[in-house]
């Protein structure tokens, strides 16, 4: 199996690549290194099963050229599309960011796949496609889908195009809707932000929103485990899976307290007054994970355990 | 009220403009005239309330310049976004067509609205966002949405971005999901296609698919009536309405027979063998229209009556 991992130099990408190469599979990383440089893949460079291309996947000509290198083995190729903008507030401020990085990435990848004859894609989508449903447990076929961030909108746009392409040339489009994923190497997210703020000022932690926001968290090791599990099922067609623990999440307050406890020094936590942390933030979010449960997978950690492990890992890696 | 009608020189646009100007309102047509030239708006050119700009709405700089002409009256501006690719099979063959004309049109319009401060938009979406659900009556909040054409996918992508923008800068995003709309001036669609084929060869009508495809049809006069009705409600926020008759549609066979009867000359009708007319065709489609019914609107014609009237109108206008 040849795994073309687009966005392979990001947080999920390096964890996935690690696991795939441990399985003895070939990994080809395609990444523009726009946010973290090539730092996260440095440790793969000497690995026999690893190669990479520095390329923005919205560069159609460039991506076509890369894809053509694998056209003789097109039936063994699996495309993993993990590339996206990861700064959600920035994408609300500037609409073009998610249009290009979160949606047009998908459009260009699909167009190149069609031309070269690749037929299988795994796509990293998001719980953000659902919008704000006040904590109702959301199923894969729930409606309506009313995203409140442009990031969520462009993930939904990508899903829609994958759905349509499965009607014409794709054999498989497996869509994974992730909640917040935590772990190392941390590149963004609430724990990472909190620790960064504490490193600047260890006596006070200022929190966006009133701390009551409650969401589901998945540890990246569970996410990768789920992806490998789902790949083994050998599905065809267009399929969507929520991936997450089955609990109803943890509050931002609990995360702030956990991070402060791990960081040490007894900082004061100051909360804002808004129910939402920022425009586009879904304050309360819960998954229904019965579908992935029905195919034999469940998360080894709940949200609280994922946060505890990640806080410890991230703190160790940053401090 | 200043109505900026983007895609105003198309089938729905000219019918809408007619009605708005009859109400004494200002209409500014923005259209790239790509498919029909300016022919459909010729009759408006001497009208006091009418002006137009020849512009592709994905030209961001051009659209910004046009929008700025109305920035002093930004609170009176209502944007009608009717621009899209209208050749669905072409958009499946070449993925770029709907990405640009059906989705990026929306992205650029929203970006320009944000910059100039326009806050109200009415968006022409489509029953194609639902996908193929085998004739189940589809509600506005039905899920999952699995479009099978790239046209439907990019309409859904547009809806998603409107939803997200309503969370940040839009006051109103009213989304109308149209079924097949029929009437004059006909520019595409099943009746138009059939009459064109009969004009080439009046003795045989070849039909794509086995004729059993059953869909809902709305006469354009009813569509415009619904749009004006919904505008009067003064809603705010993001809202979706199905617009259509409440029946379960008519078959392609019935349309073929109606067109042949109106065209005359007793042509032989030849059917294909596929359930679908083409890749991306939804063979059986039905709306649930209770939501628009609950706000006091219903179609004056059912699908059969819409087809009969349109067949007669189109035949007269073309032959």
mmCIF file with all atom_site columns, C-alpha atoms in Angstrom, chain B residues 26-199:
data_model
loop_
_atom_site.group_PDB
_atom_site.id
_atom_site.type_symbol
_atom_site.label_atom_id
_atom_site.label_alt_id
_atom_site.label_comp_id
_atom_site.label_asym_id
_atom_site.label_entity_id
_atom_site.label_seq_id
_atom_site.pdbx_PDB_ins_code
_atom_site.Cartn_x
_atom_site.Cartn_y
_atom_site.Cartn_z
_atom_site.occupancy
_atom_site.B_iso_or_equiv
_atom_site.pdbx_formal_charge
_atom_site.auth_seq_id
_atom_site.auth_comp_id
_atom_site.auth_asym_id
_atom_site.auth_atom_id
_atom_site.pdbx_PDB_model_num
ATOM 1   C CA . UNK B 1 26  ? -34.591 49.086 -8.378  1.00 0.00 ? 26  UNK B CA 1
ATOM 2   C CA . UNK B 1 27  ? -32.853 46.150 -10.074 1.00 0.00 ? 27  UNK B CA 1
ATOM 3   C CA . UNK B 1 28  ? -29.137 46.026 -10.735 1.00 0.00 ? 28  UNK B CA 1
ATOM 4   C CA . UNK B 1 29  ? -28.250 43.018 -12.861 1.00 0.00 ? 29  UNK B CA 1
ATOM 5   C CA . UNK B 1 30  ? -24.747 41.574 -12.557 1.00 0.00 ? 30  UNK B CA 1
ATOM 6   C CA . UNK B 1 31  ? -24.041 38.810 -15.051 1.00 0.00 ? 31  UNK B CA 1
ATOM 7   C CA . UNK B 1 32  ? -21.176 37.528 -17.176 1.00 0.00 ? 32  UNK B CA 1
ATOM 8   C CA . UNK B 1 33  ? -23.582 36.838 -20.075 1.00 0.00 ? 33  UNK B CA 1
ATOM 9   C CA . UNK B 1 34  ? -21.601 33.644 -20.559 1.00 0.00 ? 34  UNK B CA 1
ATOM 10  C CA . UNK B 1 35  ? -24.388 31.397 -21.756 1.00 0.00 ? 35  UNK B CA 1
ATOM 11  C CA . UNK B 1 36  ? -27.047 33.542 -23.379 1.00 0.00 ? 36  UNK B CA 1
ATOM 12  C CA . UNK B 1 37  ? -25.361 36.886 -23.990 1.00 0.00 ? 37  UNK B CA 1
ATOM 13  C CA . UNK B 1 38  ? -27.445 39.817 -22.895 1.00 0.00 ? 38  UNK B CA 1
ATOM 14  C CA . UNK B 1 39  ? -30.415 38.658 -24.949 1.00 0.00 ? 39  UNK B CA 1
ATOM 15  C CA . UNK B 1 40  ? -32.721 37.916 -22.041 1.00 0.00 ? 40  UNK B CA 1
ATOM 16  C CA . UNK B 1 41  ? -32.393 41.409 -20.546 1.00 0.00 ? 41  UNK B CA 1
ATOM 17  C CA . UNK B 1 42  ? -32.734 43.364 -23.807 1.00 0.00 ? 42  UNK B CA 1
ATOM 18  C CA . UNK B 1 43  ? -36.315 44.228 -22.989 1.00 0.00 ? 43  UNK B CA 1
ATOM 19  C CA . UNK B 1 44  ? -35.287 45.817 -19.656 1.00 0.00 ? 44  UNK B CA 1
ATOM 20  C CA . UNK B 1 45  ? -32.678 48.175 -21.067 1.00 0.00 ? 45  UNK B CA 1
ATOM 21  C CA . UNK B 1 46  ? -35.007 51.150 -21.410 1.00 0.00 ? 46  UNK B CA 1
ATOM 22  C CA . UNK B 1 47  ? -36.548 50.615 -17.980 1.00 0.00 ? 47  UNK B CA 1
ATOM 23  C CA . UNK B 1 48  ? -35.911 53.418 -15.453 1.00 0.00 ? 48  UNK B CA 1
ATOM 24  C CA . UNK B 1 49  ? -35.431 51.017 -12.558 1.00 0.00 ? 49  UNK B CA 1
ATOM 25  C CA . UNK B 1 50  ? -32.962 48.786 -14.389 1.00 0.00 ? 50  UNK B CA 1
ATOM 26  C CA . UNK B 1 51  ? -29.208 48.881 -14.807 1.00 0.00 ? 51  UNK B CA 1
ATOM 27  C CA . UNK B 1 52  ? -26.635 46.172 -15.422 1.00 0.00 ? 52  UNK B CA 1
ATOM 28  C CA . UNK B 1 53  ? -22.960 45.330 -15.184 1.00 0.00 ? 53  UNK B CA 1
ATOM 29  C CA . UNK B 1 54  ? -21.308 42.778 -17.442 1.00 0.00 ? 54  UNK B CA 1
ATOM 30  C CA . UNK B 1 55  ? -19.089 41.007 -14.944 1.00 0.00 ? 55  UNK B CA 1
ATOM 31  C CA . UNK B 1 56  ? -18.176 37.505 -13.848 1.00 0.00 ? 56  UNK B CA 1
ATOM 32  C CA . UNK B 1 57  ? -18.956 37.527 -10.129 1.00 0.00 ? 57  UNK B CA 1
ATOM 33  C CA . UNK B 1 58  ? -15.856 35.450 -9.373  1.00 0.00 ? 58  UNK B CA 1
ATOM 34  C CA . UNK B 1 59  ? -13.844 38.537 -10.436 1.00 0.00 ? 59  UNK B CA 1
ATOM 35  C CA . UNK B 1 60  ? -13.388 39.840 -6.922  1.00 0.00 ? 60  UNK B CA 1
ATOM 36  C CA . UNK B 1 61  ? -11.892 43.190 -7.783  1.00 0.00 ? 61  UNK B CA 1
ATOM 37  C CA . UNK B 1 62  ? -14.611 43.875 -10.325 1.00 0.00 ? 62  UNK B CA 1
ATOM 38  C CA . UNK B 1 63  ? -17.386 42.866 -7.955  1.00 0.00 ? 63  UNK B CA 1
ATOM 39  C CA . UNK B 1 64  ? -15.958 44.977 -5.157  1.00 0.00 ? 64  UNK B CA 1
ATOM 40  C CA . UNK B 1 65  ? -15.926 47.984 -7.468  1.00 0.00 ? 65  UNK B CA 1
ATOM 41  C CA . UNK B 1 66  ? -19.570 47.425 -8.411  1.00 0.00 ? 66  UNK B CA 1
ATOM 42  C CA . UNK B 1 67  ? -20.633 46.878 -4.795  1.00 0.00 ? 67  UNK B CA 1
ATOM 43  C CA . UNK B 1 68  ? -18.879 50.080 -3.697  1.00 0.00 ? 68  UNK B CA 1
ATOM 44  C CA . UNK B 1 69  ? -21.164 52.067 -5.982  1.00 0.00 ? 69  UNK B CA 1
ATOM 45  C CA . UNK B 1 70  ? -23.972 51.157 -3.571  1.00 0.00 ? 70  UNK B CA 1
ATOM 46  C CA . UNK B 1 71  ? -22.085 51.466 -0.298  1.00 0.00 ? 71  UNK B CA 1
ATOM 47  C CA . UNK B 1 72  ? -23.837 54.712 0.641   1.00 0.00 ? 72  UNK B CA 1
ATOM 48  C CA . UNK B 1 73  ? -27.116 52.775 0.603   1.00 0.00 ? 73  UNK B CA 1
ATOM 49  C CA . UNK B 1 74  ? -25.761 49.551 2.074   1.00 0.00 ? 74  UNK B CA 1
ATOM 50  C CA . UNK B 1 75  ? -28.687 49.072 4.444   1.00 0.00 ? 75  UNK B CA 1
ATOM 51  C CA . UNK B 1 76  ? -31.156 49.086 1.549   1.00 0.00 ? 76  UNK B CA 1
ATOM 52  C CA . UNK B 1 77  ? -29.225 46.527 -0.477  1.00 0.00 ? 77  UNK B CA 1
ATOM 53  C CA . UNK B 1 78  ? -30.487 42.999 -0.922  1.00 0.00 ? 78  UNK B CA 1
ATOM 54  C CA . UNK B 1 79  ? -28.170 40.652 -2.834  1.00 0.00 ? 79  UNK B CA 1
ATOM 55  C CA . UNK B 1 80  ? -29.864 37.889 -4.852  1.00 0.00 ? 80  UNK B CA 1
ATOM 56  C CA . UNK B 1 81  ? -27.317 35.231 -5.757  1.00 0.00 ? 81  UNK B CA 1
ATOM 57  C CA . UNK B 1 82  ? -28.684 33.277 -8.712  1.00 0.00 ? 82  UNK B CA 1
ATOM 58  C CA . UNK B 1 83  ? -25.403 32.711 -10.554 1.00 0.00 ? 83  UNK B CA 1
ATOM 59  C CA . UNK B 1 84  ? -24.335 29.109 -11.111 1.00 0.00 ? 84  UNK B CA 1
ATOM 60  C CA . UNK B 1 85  ? -23.359 26.590 -13.690 1.00 0.00 ? 85  UNK B CA 1
ATOM 61  C CA . UNK B 1 86  ? -26.570 25.223 -15.172 1.00 0.00 ? 86  UNK B CA 1
ATOM 62  C CA . UNK B 1 87  ? -25.124 22.268 -17.102 1.00 0.00 ? 87  UNK B CA 1
ATOM 63  C CA . UNK B 1 88  ? -24.981 19.556 -14.438 1.00 0.00 ? 88  UNK B CA 1
ATOM 64  C CA . UNK B 1 89  ? -23.480 16.740 -16.554 1.00 0.00 ? 89  UNK B CA 1
ATOM 65  C CA . UNK B 1 90  ? -20.723 19.102 -17.775 1.00 0.00 ? 90  UNK B CA 1
ATOM 66  C CA . UNK B 1 91  ? -19.875 19.814 -14.143 1.00 0.00 ? 91  UNK B CA 1
ATOM 67  C CA . UNK B 1 92  ? -19.459 16.110 -13.410 1.00 0.00 ? 92  UNK B CA 1
ATOM 68  C CA . UNK B 1 93  ? -17.174 15.695 -16.399 1.00 0.00 ? 93  UNK B CA 1
ATOM 69  C CA . UNK B 1 94  ? -15.078 18.742 -15.491 1.00 0.00 ? 94  UNK B CA 1
ATOM 70  C CA . UNK B 1 95  ? -14.987 19.303 -11.736 1.00 0.00 ? 95  UNK B CA 1
ATOM 71  C CA . UNK B 1 96  ? -13.674 22.838 -12.108 1.00 0.00 ? 96  UNK B CA 1
ATOM 72  C CA . UNK B 1 97  ? -16.887 24.170 -13.626 1.00 0.00 ? 97  UNK B CA 1
ATOM 73  C CA . UNK B 1 98  ? -19.036 23.932 -10.500 1.00 0.00 ? 98  UNK B CA 1
ATOM 74  C CA . UNK B 1 99  ? -16.144 24.708 -8.159  1.00 0.00 ? 99  UNK B CA 1
ATOM 75  C CA . UNK B 1 100 ? -15.836 28.083 -9.875  1.00 0.00 ? 100 UNK B CA 1
ATOM 76  C CA . UNK B 1 101 ? -19.298 28.984 -11.118 1.00 0.00 ? 101 UNK B CA 1
ATOM 77  C CA . UNK B 1 102 ? -21.463 27.371 -8.422  1.00 0.00 ? 102 UNK B CA 1
ATOM 78  C CA . UNK B 1 103 ? -19.227 27.692 -5.345  1.00 0.00 ? 103 UNK B CA 1
ATOM 79  C CA . UNK B 1 104 ? -16.492 30.297 -5.791  1.00 0.00 ? 104 UNK B CA 1
ATOM 80  C CA . UNK B 1 105 ? -19.177 32.701 -7.022  1.00 0.00 ? 105 UNK B CA 1
ATOM 81  C CA . UNK B 1 106 ? -20.680 32.460 -3.515  1.00 0.00 ? 106 UNK B CA 1
ATOM 82  C CA . UNK B 1 107 ? -17.305 32.762 -1.781  1.00 0.00 ? 107 UNK B CA 1
ATOM 83  C CA . UNK B 1 108 ? -16.381 35.903 -3.709  1.00 0.00 ? 108 UNK B CA 1
ATOM 84  C CA . UNK B 1 109 ? -19.834 37.463 -3.270  1.00 0.00 ? 109 UNK B CA 1
ATOM 85  C CA . UNK B 1 110 ? -19.679 36.872 0.492   1.00 0.00 ? 110 UNK B CA 1
ATOM 86  C CA . UNK B 1 111 ? -16.186 38.265 0.744   1.00 0.00 ? 111 UNK B CA 1
ATOM 87  C CA . UNK B 1 112 ? -17.202 41.423 -1.137  1.00 0.00 ? 112 UNK B CA 1
ATOM 88  C CA . UNK B 1 113 ? -20.389 41.780 0.941   1.00 0.00 ? 113 UNK B CA 1
ATOM 89  C CA . UNK B 1 114 ? -18.308 41.581 4.093   1.00 0.00 ? 114 UNK B CA 1
ATOM 90  C CA . UNK B 1 115 ? -15.931 44.257 2.874   1.00 0.00 ? 115 UNK B CA 1
ATOM 91  C CA . UNK B 1 116 ? -18.619 46.670 1.677   1.00 0.00 ? 116 UNK B CA 1
ATOM 92  C CA . UNK B 1 117 ? -21.010 45.992 4.573   1.00 0.00 ? 117 UNK B CA 1
ATOM 93  C CA . UNK B 1 118 ? -23.972 44.391 2.784   1.00 0.00 ? 118 UNK B CA 1
ATOM 94  C CA . UNK B 1 119 ? -25.775 42.114 5.204   1.00 0.00 ? 119 UNK B CA 1
ATOM 95  C CA . UNK B 1 120 ? -28.688 40.482 3.413   1.00 0.00 ? 120 UNK B CA 1
ATOM 96  C CA . UNK B 1 121 ? -28.583 37.778 0.806   1.00 0.00 ? 121 UNK B CA 1
ATOM 97  C CA . UNK B 1 122 ? -31.115 35.482 -0.849  1.00 0.00 ? 122 UNK B CA 1
ATOM 98  C CA . UNK B 1 123 ? -29.490 32.407 -2.307  1.00 0.00 ? 123 UNK B CA 1
ATOM 99  C CA . UNK B 1 124 ? -30.814 30.076 -4.992  1.00 0.00 ? 124 UNK B CA 1
ATOM 100 C CA . UNK B 1 125 ? -29.936 26.591 -3.849  1.00 0.00 ? 125 UNK B CA 1
ATOM 101 C CA . UNK B 1 126 ? -31.238 23.314 -5.160  1.00 0.00 ? 126 UNK B CA 1
ATOM 102 C CA . UNK B 1 127 ? -32.887 20.035 -4.356  1.00 0.00 ? 127 UNK B CA 1
ATOM 103 C CA . UNK B 1 128 ? -29.594 18.565 -5.642  1.00 0.00 ? 128 UNK B CA 1
ATOM 104 C CA . UNK B 1 129 ? -28.020 19.159 -2.196  1.00 0.00 ? 129 UNK B CA 1
ATOM 105 C CA . UNK B 1 130 ? -30.006 16.195 -0.821  1.00 0.00 ? 130 UNK B CA 1
ATOM 106 C CA . UNK B 1 131 ? -28.716 13.479 -3.126  1.00 0.00 ? 131 UNK B CA 1
ATOM 107 C CA . UNK B 1 132 ? -30.598 10.311 -3.988  1.00 0.00 ? 132 UNK B CA 1
ATOM 108 C CA . UNK B 1 133 ? -32.990 9.277  -1.218  1.00 0.00 ? 133 UNK B CA 1
ATOM 109 C CA . UNK B 1 134 ? -35.305 7.142  -3.329  1.00 0.00 ? 134 UNK B CA 1
ATOM 110 C CA . UNK B 1 135 ? -38.360 9.356  -3.268  1.00 0.00 ? 135 UNK B CA 1
ATOM 111 C CA . UNK B 1 136 ? -38.604 9.953  0.503   1.00 0.00 ? 136 UNK B CA 1
ATOM 112 C CA . UNK B 1 137 ? -40.136 13.408 1.082   1.00 0.00 ? 137 UNK B CA 1
ATOM 113 C CA . UNK B 1 138 ? -37.154 15.567 2.049   1.00 0.00 ? 138 UNK B CA 1
ATOM 114 C CA . UNK B 1 139 ? -37.388 18.275 4.681   1.00 0.00 ? 139 UNK B CA 1
ATOM 115 C CA . UNK B 1 140 ? -35.118 21.298 5.075   1.00 0.00 ? 140 UNK B CA 1
ATOM 116 C CA . UNK B 1 141 ? -33.446 19.719 8.115   1.00 0.00 ? 141 UNK B CA 1
ATOM 117 C CA . UNK B 1 142 ? -33.188 16.211 6.668   1.00 0.00 ? 142 UNK B CA 1
ATOM 118 C CA . UNK B 1 143 ? -29.851 14.467 6.868   1.00 0.00 ? 143 UNK B CA 1
ATOM 119 C CA . UNK B 1 144 ? -27.602 13.142 5.599   1.00 0.00 ? 144 UNK B CA 1
ATOM 120 C CA . UNK B 1 145 ? -26.929 15.392 2.621   1.00 0.00 ? 145 UNK B CA 1
ATOM 121 C CA . UNK B 1 146 ? -25.083 13.302 0.064   1.00 0.00 ? 146 UNK B CA 1
ATOM 122 C CA . UNK B 1 147 ? -25.123 15.142 -3.254  1.00 0.00 ? 147 UNK B CA 1
ATOM 123 C CA . UNK B 1 148 ? -24.405 12.955 -6.274  1.00 0.00 ? 148 UNK B CA 1
ATOM 124 C CA . UNK B 1 149 ? -23.525 15.746 -8.701  1.00 0.00 ? 149 UNK B CA 1
ATOM 125 C CA . UNK B 1 150 ? -20.779 18.305 -8.306  1.00 0.00 ? 150 UNK B CA 1
ATOM 126 C CA . UNK B 1 151 ? -23.456 20.938 -8.930  1.00 0.00 ? 151 UNK B CA 1
ATOM 127 C CA . UNK B 1 152 ? -25.357 19.736 -5.857  1.00 0.00 ? 152 UNK B CA 1
ATOM 128 C CA . UNK B 1 153 ? -22.113 19.517 -3.880  1.00 0.00 ? 153 UNK B CA 1
ATOM 129 C CA . UNK B 1 154 ? -21.172 23.104 -4.681  1.00 0.00 ? 154 UNK B CA 1
ATOM 130 C CA . UNK B 1 155 ? -24.682 24.356 -3.850  1.00 0.00 ? 155 UNK B CA 1
ATOM 131 C CA . UNK B 1 156 ? -24.284 22.645 -0.468  1.00 0.00 ? 156 UNK B CA 1
ATOM 132 C CA . UNK B 1 157 ? -20.809 24.175 -0.114  1.00 0.00 ? 157 UNK B CA 1
ATOM 133 C CA . UNK B 1 158 ? -22.372 27.585 -0.738  1.00 0.00 ? 158 UNK B CA 1
ATOM 134 C CA . UNK B 1 159 ? -25.096 26.982 1.839   1.00 0.00 ? 159 UNK B CA 1
ATOM 135 C CA . UNK B 1 160 ? -22.448 25.969 4.384   1.00 0.00 ? 160 UNK B CA 1
ATOM 136 C CA . UNK B 1 161 ? -20.490 29.159 3.848   1.00 0.00 ? 161 UNK B CA 1
ATOM 137 C CA . UNK B 1 162 ? -23.672 31.245 4.152   1.00 0.00 ? 162 UNK B CA 1
ATOM 138 C CA . UNK B 1 163 ? -24.433 29.470 7.421   1.00 0.00 ? 163 UNK B CA 1
ATOM 139 C CA . UNK B 1 164 ? -20.979 30.300 8.806   1.00 0.00 ? 164 UNK B CA 1
ATOM 140 C CA . UNK B 1 165 ? -21.133 33.923 7.636   1.00 0.00 ? 165 UNK B CA 1
ATOM 141 C CA . UNK B 1 166 ? -24.476 34.390 9.390   1.00 0.00 ? 166 UNK B CA 1
ATOM 142 C CA . UNK B 1 167 ? -22.595 33.640 12.608  1.00 0.00 ? 167 UNK B CA 1
ATOM 143 C CA . UNK B 1 168 ? -20.213 36.510 11.940  1.00 0.00 ? 168 UNK B CA 1
ATOM 144 C CA . UNK B 1 169 ? -21.330 39.379 9.650   1.00 0.00 ? 169 UNK B CA 1
ATOM 145 C CA . UNK B 1 170 ? -24.545 38.500 7.766   1.00 0.00 ? 170 UNK B CA 1
ATOM 146 C CA . UNK B 1 171 ? -27.914 39.531 9.175   1.00 0.00 ? 171 UNK B CA 1
ATOM 147 C CA . UNK B 1 172 ? -29.949 37.408 6.788   1.00 0.00 ? 172 UNK B CA 1
ATOM 148 C CA . UNK B 1 173 ? -29.150 34.452 4.552   1.00 0.00 ? 173 UNK B CA 1
ATOM 149 C CA . UNK B 1 174 ? -32.320 33.029 3.068   1.00 0.00 ? 174 UNK B CA 1
ATOM 150 C CA . UNK B 1 175 ? -31.647 29.837 1.162   1.00 0.00 ? 175 UNK B CA 1
ATOM 151 C CA . UNK B 1 176 ? -34.248 28.612 -1.329  1.00 0.00 ? 176 UNK B CA 1
ATOM 152 C CA . UNK B 1 177 ? -33.941 25.038 -2.454  1.00 0.00 ? 177 UNK B CA 1
ATOM 153 C CA . UNK B 1 178 ? -35.525 24.834 -5.897  1.00 0.00 ? 178 UNK B CA 1
ATOM 154 C CA . UNK B 1 179 ? -36.588 21.651 -7.619  1.00 0.00 ? 179 UNK B CA 1
ATOM 155 C CA . UNK B 1 180 ? -36.631 21.704 -11.426 1.00 0.00 ? 180 UNK B CA 1
ATOM 156 C CA . UNK B 1 181 ? -38.069 25.059 -12.435 1.00 0.00 ? 181 UNK B CA 1
ATOM 157 C CA . UNK B 1 182 ? -39.836 25.342 -15.776 1.00 0.00 ? 182 UNK B CA 1
ATOM 158 C CA . UNK B 1 183 ? -41.179 28.190 -17.880 1.00 0.00 ? 183 UNK B CA 1
ATOM 159 C CA . UNK B 1 184 ? -39.887 30.837 -20.273 1.00 0.00 ? 184 UNK B CA 1
ATOM 160 C CA . UNK B 1 185 ? -37.435 32.171 -21.326 1.00 0.00 ? 185 UNK B CA 1
ATOM 161 C CA . UNK B 1 186 ? -36.221 28.560 -21.355 1.00 0.00 ? 186 UNK B CA 1
ATOM 162 C CA . UNK B 1 187 ? -32.459 28.154 -21.331 1.00 0.00 ? 187 UNK B CA 1
ATOM 163 C CA . UNK B 1 188 ? -32.028 24.524 -20.285 1.00 0.00 ? 188 UNK B CA 1
ATOM 164 C CA . UNK B 1 189 ? -33.901 21.623 -18.755 1.00 0.00 ? 189 UNK B CA 1
ATOM 165 C CA . UNK B 1 190 ? -35.826 18.599 -19.897 1.00 0.00 ? 190 UNK B CA 1
ATOM 166 C CA . UNK B 1 191 ? -38.610 20.317 -21.859 1.00 0.00 ? 191 UNK B CA 1
ATOM 167 C CA . UNK B 1 192 ? -36.142 22.584 -23.641 1.00 0.00 ? 192 UNK B CA 1
ATOM 168 C CA . UNK B 1 193 ? -33.945 19.591 -24.500 1.00 0.00 ? 193 UNK B CA 1
ATOM 169 C CA . UNK B 1 194 ? -36.865 17.555 -25.831 1.00 0.00 ? 194 UNK B CA 1
ATOM 170 C CA . UNK B 1 195 ? -38.127 20.370 -28.037 1.00 0.00 ? 195 UNK B CA 1
ATOM 171 C CA . UNK B 1 196 ? -34.619 20.994 -29.382 1.00 0.00 ? 196 UNK B CA 1
ATOM 172 C CA . UNK B 1 197 ? -34.297 17.320 -30.282 1.00 0.00 ? 197 UNK B CA 1
ATOM 173 C CA . UNK B 1 198 ? -37.699 17.309 -31.972 1.00 0.00 ? 198 UNK B CA 1
ATOM 174 C CA . UNK B 1 199 ? -36.743 20.364 -33.995 1.00 0.00 ? 199 UNK B CA 1
#
